[in-house]
Coordinates of C-alpha atoms in Angstrom, one line a residue:
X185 CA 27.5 110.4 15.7
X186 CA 28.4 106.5 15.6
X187 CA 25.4 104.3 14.6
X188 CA 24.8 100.6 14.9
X189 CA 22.7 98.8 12.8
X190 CA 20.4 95.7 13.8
X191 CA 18.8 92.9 12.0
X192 CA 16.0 93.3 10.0
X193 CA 13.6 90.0 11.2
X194 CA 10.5 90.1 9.5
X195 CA 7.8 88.4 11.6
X196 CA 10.6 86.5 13.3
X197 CA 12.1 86.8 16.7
X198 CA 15.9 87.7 17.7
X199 CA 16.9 87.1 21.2
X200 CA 19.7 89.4 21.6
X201 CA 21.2 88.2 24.7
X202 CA 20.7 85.6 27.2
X203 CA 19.3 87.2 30.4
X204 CA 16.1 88.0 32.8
X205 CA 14.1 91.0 31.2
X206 CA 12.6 91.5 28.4
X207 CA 11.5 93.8 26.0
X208 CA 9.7 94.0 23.1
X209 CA 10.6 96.4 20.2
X210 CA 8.5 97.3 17.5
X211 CA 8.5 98.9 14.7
X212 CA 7.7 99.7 10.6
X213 CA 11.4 101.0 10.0
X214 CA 14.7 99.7 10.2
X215 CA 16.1 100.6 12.9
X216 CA 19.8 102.3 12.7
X217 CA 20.8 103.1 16.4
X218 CA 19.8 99.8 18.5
X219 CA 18.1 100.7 21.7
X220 CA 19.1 96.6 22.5
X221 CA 22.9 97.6 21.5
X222 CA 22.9 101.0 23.8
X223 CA 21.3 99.3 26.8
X224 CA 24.1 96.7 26.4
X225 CA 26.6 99.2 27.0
X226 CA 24.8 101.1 29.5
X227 CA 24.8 98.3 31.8
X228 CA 28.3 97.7 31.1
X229 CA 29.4 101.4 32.1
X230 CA 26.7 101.6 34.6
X231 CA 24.2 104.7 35.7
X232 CA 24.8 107.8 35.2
X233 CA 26.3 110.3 37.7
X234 CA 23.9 111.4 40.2
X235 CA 24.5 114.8 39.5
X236 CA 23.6 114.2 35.7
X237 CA 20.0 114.7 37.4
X238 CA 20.4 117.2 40.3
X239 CA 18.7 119.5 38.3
X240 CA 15.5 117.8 38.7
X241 CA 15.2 118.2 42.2
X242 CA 11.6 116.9 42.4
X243 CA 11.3 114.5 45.9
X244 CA 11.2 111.1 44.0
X245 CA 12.2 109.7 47.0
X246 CA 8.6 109.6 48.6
X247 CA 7.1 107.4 45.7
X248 CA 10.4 105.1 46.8
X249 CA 12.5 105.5 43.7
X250 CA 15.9 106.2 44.1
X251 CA 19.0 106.2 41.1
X252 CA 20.3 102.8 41.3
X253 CA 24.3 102.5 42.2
X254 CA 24.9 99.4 39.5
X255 CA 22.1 97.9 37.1
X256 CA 20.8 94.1 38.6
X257 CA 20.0 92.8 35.1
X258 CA 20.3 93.3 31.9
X259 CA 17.5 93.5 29.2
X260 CA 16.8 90.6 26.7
X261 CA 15.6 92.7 23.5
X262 CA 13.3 91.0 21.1
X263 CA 12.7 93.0 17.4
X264 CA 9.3 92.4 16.1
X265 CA 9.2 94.3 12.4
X266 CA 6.0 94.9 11.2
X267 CA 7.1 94.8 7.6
X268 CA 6.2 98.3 6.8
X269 CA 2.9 97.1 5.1
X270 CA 0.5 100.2 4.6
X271 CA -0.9 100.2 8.1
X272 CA -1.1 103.7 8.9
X273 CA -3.7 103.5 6.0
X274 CA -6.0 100.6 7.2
X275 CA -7.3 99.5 10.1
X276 CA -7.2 95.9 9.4
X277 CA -3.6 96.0 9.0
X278 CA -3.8 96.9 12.1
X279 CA -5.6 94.5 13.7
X280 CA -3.4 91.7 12.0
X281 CA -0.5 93.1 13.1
X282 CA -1.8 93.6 17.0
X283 CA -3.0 89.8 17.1
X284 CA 0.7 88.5 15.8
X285 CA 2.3 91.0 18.7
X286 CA 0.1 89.3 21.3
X287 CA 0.9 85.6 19.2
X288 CA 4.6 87.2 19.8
X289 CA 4.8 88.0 23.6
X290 CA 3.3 85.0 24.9
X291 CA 5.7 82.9 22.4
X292 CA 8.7 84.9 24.2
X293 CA 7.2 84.4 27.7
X294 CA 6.5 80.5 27.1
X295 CA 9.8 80.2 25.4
X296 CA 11.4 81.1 28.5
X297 CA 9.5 78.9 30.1
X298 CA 10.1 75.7 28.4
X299 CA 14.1 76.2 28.3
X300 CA 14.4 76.3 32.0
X301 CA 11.9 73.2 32.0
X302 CA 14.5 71.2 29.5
X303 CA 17.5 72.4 32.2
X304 CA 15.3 71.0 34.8
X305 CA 14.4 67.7 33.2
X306 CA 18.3 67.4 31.9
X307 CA 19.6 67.7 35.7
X308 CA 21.1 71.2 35.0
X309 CA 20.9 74.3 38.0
X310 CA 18.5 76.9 37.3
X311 CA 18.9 79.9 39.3
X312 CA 16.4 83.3 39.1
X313 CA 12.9 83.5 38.6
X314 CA 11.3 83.6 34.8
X315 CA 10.1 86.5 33.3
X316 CA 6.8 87.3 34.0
X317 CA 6.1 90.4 31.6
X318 CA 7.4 91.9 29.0
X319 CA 8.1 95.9 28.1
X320 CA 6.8 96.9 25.3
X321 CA 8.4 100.1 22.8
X322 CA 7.1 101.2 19.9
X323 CA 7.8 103.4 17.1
X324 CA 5.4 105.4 14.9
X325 CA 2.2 103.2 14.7
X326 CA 4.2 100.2 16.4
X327 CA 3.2 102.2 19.5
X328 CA -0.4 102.5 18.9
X329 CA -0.1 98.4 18.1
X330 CA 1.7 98.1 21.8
X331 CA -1.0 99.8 23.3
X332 CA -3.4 97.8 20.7
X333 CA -2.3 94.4 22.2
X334 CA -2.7 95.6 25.8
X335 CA -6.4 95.3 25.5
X336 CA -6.6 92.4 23.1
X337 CA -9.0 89.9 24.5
X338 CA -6.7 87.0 24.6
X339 CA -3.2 88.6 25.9
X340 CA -2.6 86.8 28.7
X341 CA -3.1 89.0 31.8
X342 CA -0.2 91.2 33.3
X343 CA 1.8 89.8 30.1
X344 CA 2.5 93.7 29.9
X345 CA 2.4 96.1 32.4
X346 CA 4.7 98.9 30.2
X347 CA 4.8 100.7 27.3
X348 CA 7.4 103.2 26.0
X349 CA 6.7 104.8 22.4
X350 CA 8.5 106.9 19.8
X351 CA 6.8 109.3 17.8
X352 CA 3.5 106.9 17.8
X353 CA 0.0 108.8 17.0
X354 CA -2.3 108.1 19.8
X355 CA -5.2 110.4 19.8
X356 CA -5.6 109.6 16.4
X357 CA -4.3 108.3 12.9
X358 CA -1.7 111.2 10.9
X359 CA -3.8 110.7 7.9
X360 CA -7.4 108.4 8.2
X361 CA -7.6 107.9 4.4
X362 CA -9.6 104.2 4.9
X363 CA -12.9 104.1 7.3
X364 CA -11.6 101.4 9.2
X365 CA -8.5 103.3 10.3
X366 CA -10.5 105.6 12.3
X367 CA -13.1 103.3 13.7
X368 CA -10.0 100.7 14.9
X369 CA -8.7 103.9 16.5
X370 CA -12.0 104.8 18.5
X371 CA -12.1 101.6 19.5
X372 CA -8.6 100.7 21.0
X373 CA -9.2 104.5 22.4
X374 CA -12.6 104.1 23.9
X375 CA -10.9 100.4 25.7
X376 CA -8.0 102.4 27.3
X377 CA -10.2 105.4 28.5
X378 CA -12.9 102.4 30.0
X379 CA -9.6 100.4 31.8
X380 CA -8.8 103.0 33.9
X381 CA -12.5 103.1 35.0
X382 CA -13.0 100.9 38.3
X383 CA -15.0 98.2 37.8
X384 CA -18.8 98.8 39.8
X385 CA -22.1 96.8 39.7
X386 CA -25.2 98.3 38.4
X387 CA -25.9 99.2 41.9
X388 CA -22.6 101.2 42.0
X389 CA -20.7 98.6 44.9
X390 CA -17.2 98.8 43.8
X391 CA -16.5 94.9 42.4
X392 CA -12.9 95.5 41.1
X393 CA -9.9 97.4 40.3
X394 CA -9.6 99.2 36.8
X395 CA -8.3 96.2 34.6
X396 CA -5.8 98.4 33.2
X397 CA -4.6 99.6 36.5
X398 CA -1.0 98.4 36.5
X399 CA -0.3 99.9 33.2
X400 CA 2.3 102.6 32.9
X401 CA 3.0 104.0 29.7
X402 CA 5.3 107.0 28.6
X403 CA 5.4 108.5 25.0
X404 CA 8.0 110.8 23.8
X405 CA 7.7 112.8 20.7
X406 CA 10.3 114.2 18.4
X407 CA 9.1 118.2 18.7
X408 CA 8.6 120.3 15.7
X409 CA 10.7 118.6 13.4
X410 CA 8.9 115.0 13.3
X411 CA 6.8 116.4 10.1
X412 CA 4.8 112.7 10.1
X413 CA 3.0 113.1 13.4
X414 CA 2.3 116.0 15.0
X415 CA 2.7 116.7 18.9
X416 CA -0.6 116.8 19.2
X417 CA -1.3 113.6 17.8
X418 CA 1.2 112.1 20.3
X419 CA -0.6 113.2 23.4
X420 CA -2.2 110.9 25.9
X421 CA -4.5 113.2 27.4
X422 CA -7.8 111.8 27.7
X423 CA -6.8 108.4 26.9
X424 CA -4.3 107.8 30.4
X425 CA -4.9 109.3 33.5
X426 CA -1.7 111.1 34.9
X427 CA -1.1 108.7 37.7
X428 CA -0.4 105.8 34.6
X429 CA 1.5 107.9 32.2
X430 CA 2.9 110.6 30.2
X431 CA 3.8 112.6 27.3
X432 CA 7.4 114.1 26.8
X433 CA 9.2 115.9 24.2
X434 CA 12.5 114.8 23.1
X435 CA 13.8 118.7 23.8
X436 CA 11.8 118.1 27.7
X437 CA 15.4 115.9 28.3
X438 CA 18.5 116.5 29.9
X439 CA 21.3 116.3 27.1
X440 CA 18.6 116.2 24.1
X441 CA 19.2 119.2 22.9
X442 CA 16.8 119.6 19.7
X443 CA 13.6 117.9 18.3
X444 CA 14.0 115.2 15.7
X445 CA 12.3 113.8 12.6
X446 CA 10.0 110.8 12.8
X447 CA 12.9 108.4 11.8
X448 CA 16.0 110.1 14.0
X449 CA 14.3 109.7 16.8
X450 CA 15.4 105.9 16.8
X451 CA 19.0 106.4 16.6
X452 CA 19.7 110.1 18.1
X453 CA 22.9 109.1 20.1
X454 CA 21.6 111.8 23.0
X455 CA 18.2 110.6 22.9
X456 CA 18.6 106.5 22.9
X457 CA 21.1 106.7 26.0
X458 CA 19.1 108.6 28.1
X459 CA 15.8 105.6 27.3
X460 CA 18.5 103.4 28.1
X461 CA 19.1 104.1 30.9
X462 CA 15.7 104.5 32.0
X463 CA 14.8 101.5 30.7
X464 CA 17.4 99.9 33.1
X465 CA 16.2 101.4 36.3
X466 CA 13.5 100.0 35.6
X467 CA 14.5 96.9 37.2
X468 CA 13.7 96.3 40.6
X469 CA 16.6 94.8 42.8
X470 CA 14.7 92.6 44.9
X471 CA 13.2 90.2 41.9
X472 CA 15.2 91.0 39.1
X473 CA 12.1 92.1 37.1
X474 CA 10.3 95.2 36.8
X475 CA 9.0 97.0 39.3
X476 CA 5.3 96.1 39.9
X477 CA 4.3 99.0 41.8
X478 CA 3.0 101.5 39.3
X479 CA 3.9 104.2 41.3
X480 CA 7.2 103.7 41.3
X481 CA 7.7 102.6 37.3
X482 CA 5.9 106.2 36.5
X483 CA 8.6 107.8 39.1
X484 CA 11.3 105.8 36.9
X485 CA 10.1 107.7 33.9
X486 CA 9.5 110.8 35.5
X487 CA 13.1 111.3 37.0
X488 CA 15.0 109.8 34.5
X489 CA 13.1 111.6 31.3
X490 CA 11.7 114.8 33.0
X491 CA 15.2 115.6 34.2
X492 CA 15.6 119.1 32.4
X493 CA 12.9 120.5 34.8
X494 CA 15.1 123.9 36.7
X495 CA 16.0 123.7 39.9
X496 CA 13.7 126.6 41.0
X497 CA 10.1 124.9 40.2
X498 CA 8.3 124.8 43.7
X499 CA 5.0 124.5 42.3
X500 CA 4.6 121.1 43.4
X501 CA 4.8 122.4 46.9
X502 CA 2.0 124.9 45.9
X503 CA -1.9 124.9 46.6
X504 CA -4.8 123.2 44.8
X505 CA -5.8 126.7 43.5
X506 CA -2.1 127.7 42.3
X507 CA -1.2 124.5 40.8
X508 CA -4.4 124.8 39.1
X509 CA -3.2 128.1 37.3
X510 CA 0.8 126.9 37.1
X511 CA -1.0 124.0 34.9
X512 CA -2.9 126.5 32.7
X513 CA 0.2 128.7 32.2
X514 CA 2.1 125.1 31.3
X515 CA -0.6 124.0 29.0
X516 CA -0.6 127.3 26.9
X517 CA 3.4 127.3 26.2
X518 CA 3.5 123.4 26.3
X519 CA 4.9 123.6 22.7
X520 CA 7.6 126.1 23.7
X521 CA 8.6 123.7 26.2
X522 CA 8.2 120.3 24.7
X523 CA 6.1 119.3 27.7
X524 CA 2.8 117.7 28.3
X525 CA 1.3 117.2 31.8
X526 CA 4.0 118.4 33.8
X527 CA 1.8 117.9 36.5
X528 CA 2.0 113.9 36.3
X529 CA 5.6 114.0 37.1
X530 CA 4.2 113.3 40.9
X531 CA 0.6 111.6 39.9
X532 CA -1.2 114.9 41.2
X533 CA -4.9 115.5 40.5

């Protein structure tokens, strides 16, 4: 297995290539397989076969997803190392490291900005729209700090609308060995489960949408092997609702054949394609940029990740009262088969 190597940058930022989308990577290790390097060439070769997924033959077609025939843009990748202080040991780290992510995106988004102002002002054609969100993925506690910045007061709003993370503890901290770990935890948990909550006066008359209602976020755990964080740890039940997101396991994948440790999971050759590629259809064709119905970004993950599913499941065609007990038989041999809320493939209740 061939591995590329990228740049460690401190709390500096690397544009990787010139282009329309972006994404944010972050991380406390150095990363030896480059997502930014594997997307490159997935462009370049274009999507996979459609029969590389004809064994997930779940009807993606009524949320409106279909597999793309050519990728419309390529992804700008931005590395954003968190310096591997001791921040799975204290929240404060945290918190230092959340504010400089948010400092980050809205210096990528307004750098953007400003260089198609100089073209402008120098005379030059401009052509495309500017970026108007960023993806964020995140390994090990990197993804806790993505999903950290998403409800940080002062991001900008719909800065981010996605999240993918590696191996990242959600429910709670792998070891809480300072105070403040656990309460910083509570509290970024307590925001997410409240921003899925509509917004009602004290009367109860709806005022608004839930302000976290166009966020989709997928994680994916490394199975048995990752010894750092458990499965469990890398659920999202409780904190997203299935019609915003999902957990997978890395063995839950077409062509990812075995869990990983908590580092392999950023270079596993099998494993980085496949995100890849996901990552990719992503893009909608009409604007270039991500697709901003939610609905559709969660069917992105769901097709392109959840692709191991047999050909013979027909439960989503069941009743309320069967899918009810399919769910029950799923949830007690979800660690058999790497997979958690199968039932959010298709946003069901």
């Amino acid at each position: 297995m061939g591995c590329i190597c990228t740049m460690k940058v401190g709390r500096k930022l690397i544009l990787m290539s010139i282009l329309r989308s972006l994404v944010v990577f972050l991380s406390f290790l150095f990363p030896v397989r480059s997502l930014a390097a594997e997307s490159d060439r997935a462009y370049q070769g274009g999507p996979l076969e459609h029969t590389f997924y004809q064994e997930a033959s779940l009807d993606m077609d009524a949320a409106g997803f279909g597999l793309p025939n050519q990728y419309i843009s390529m992804l700008d990748w931005f590395a954003v190392d968190l310096e591997g202080e001791h921040s799975a040991m204290d929240g404060r780290i945290l918190e230092e490291h959340t504010e400089y992510v948010v400092y980050a995106i809205h210096r990528i988004l307004d750098q953007y900005k400003n260089s198609r102002d100089a073209r402008v002002r120098e005379g030059a054609a401009v052509s495309g729209s500017l970026p108007k969100s960023v993806i964020l993925v995140g390994h090990s506690m990197g993804g806790f700090v993505a999903r950290a910045a998403i409800i940080h007061p002062h991001l900008r709003n719909l800065a981010v609308e996605t999240v993918l993370t590696l191996s990242s503890p959600h429910q709670s901290p792998p070891v809480a060995l300072q105070p403040s770990l656990g309460h910083y935890y509570t509290r970024v948990n307590q925001a997410w489960r409240k921003g899925y909550e509509v917004q009602t006066s004290r009367t109860g008359r709806y005022m608004s949408d839930p302000p976290l209602s166009r966020i989709v976020i997928v994680s994916i755990s490394g199975g048995i092997h990752d010894y750092q964080v458990r499965t469990k740890l890398e659920s999202l039940d409780g904190i997203v609702p299935p019609s915003h997101g999902f957990m997978v396991s890395s063995t839950a994948m077409k062509n990812v054949w075995l869990s990983m440790e908590h580092q392999v999971i950023l270079w596993c050759n099998q494993l980085v394609v496949q995100v890849s590629h996901a990552l990719l259809s992503l893009m909608d064709p009409a604007t270039g940029q991500p697709f901003s119905d939610t609905k559709k970004r969660l069917a992105v993950f769901t097709k392109m990740l959840h692709s191991g599913i047999p050909q013979n499941v027909n439960w989503l065609r069941q009743s309320p009262l069967s899918q009810q007990a399919t769910r029950d038989s799923v949830s007690d041999v979800k660690e058999a088969t790497g997979i958690i809320n199968l039932h959010s493939l298709l946003g069901l209740p």
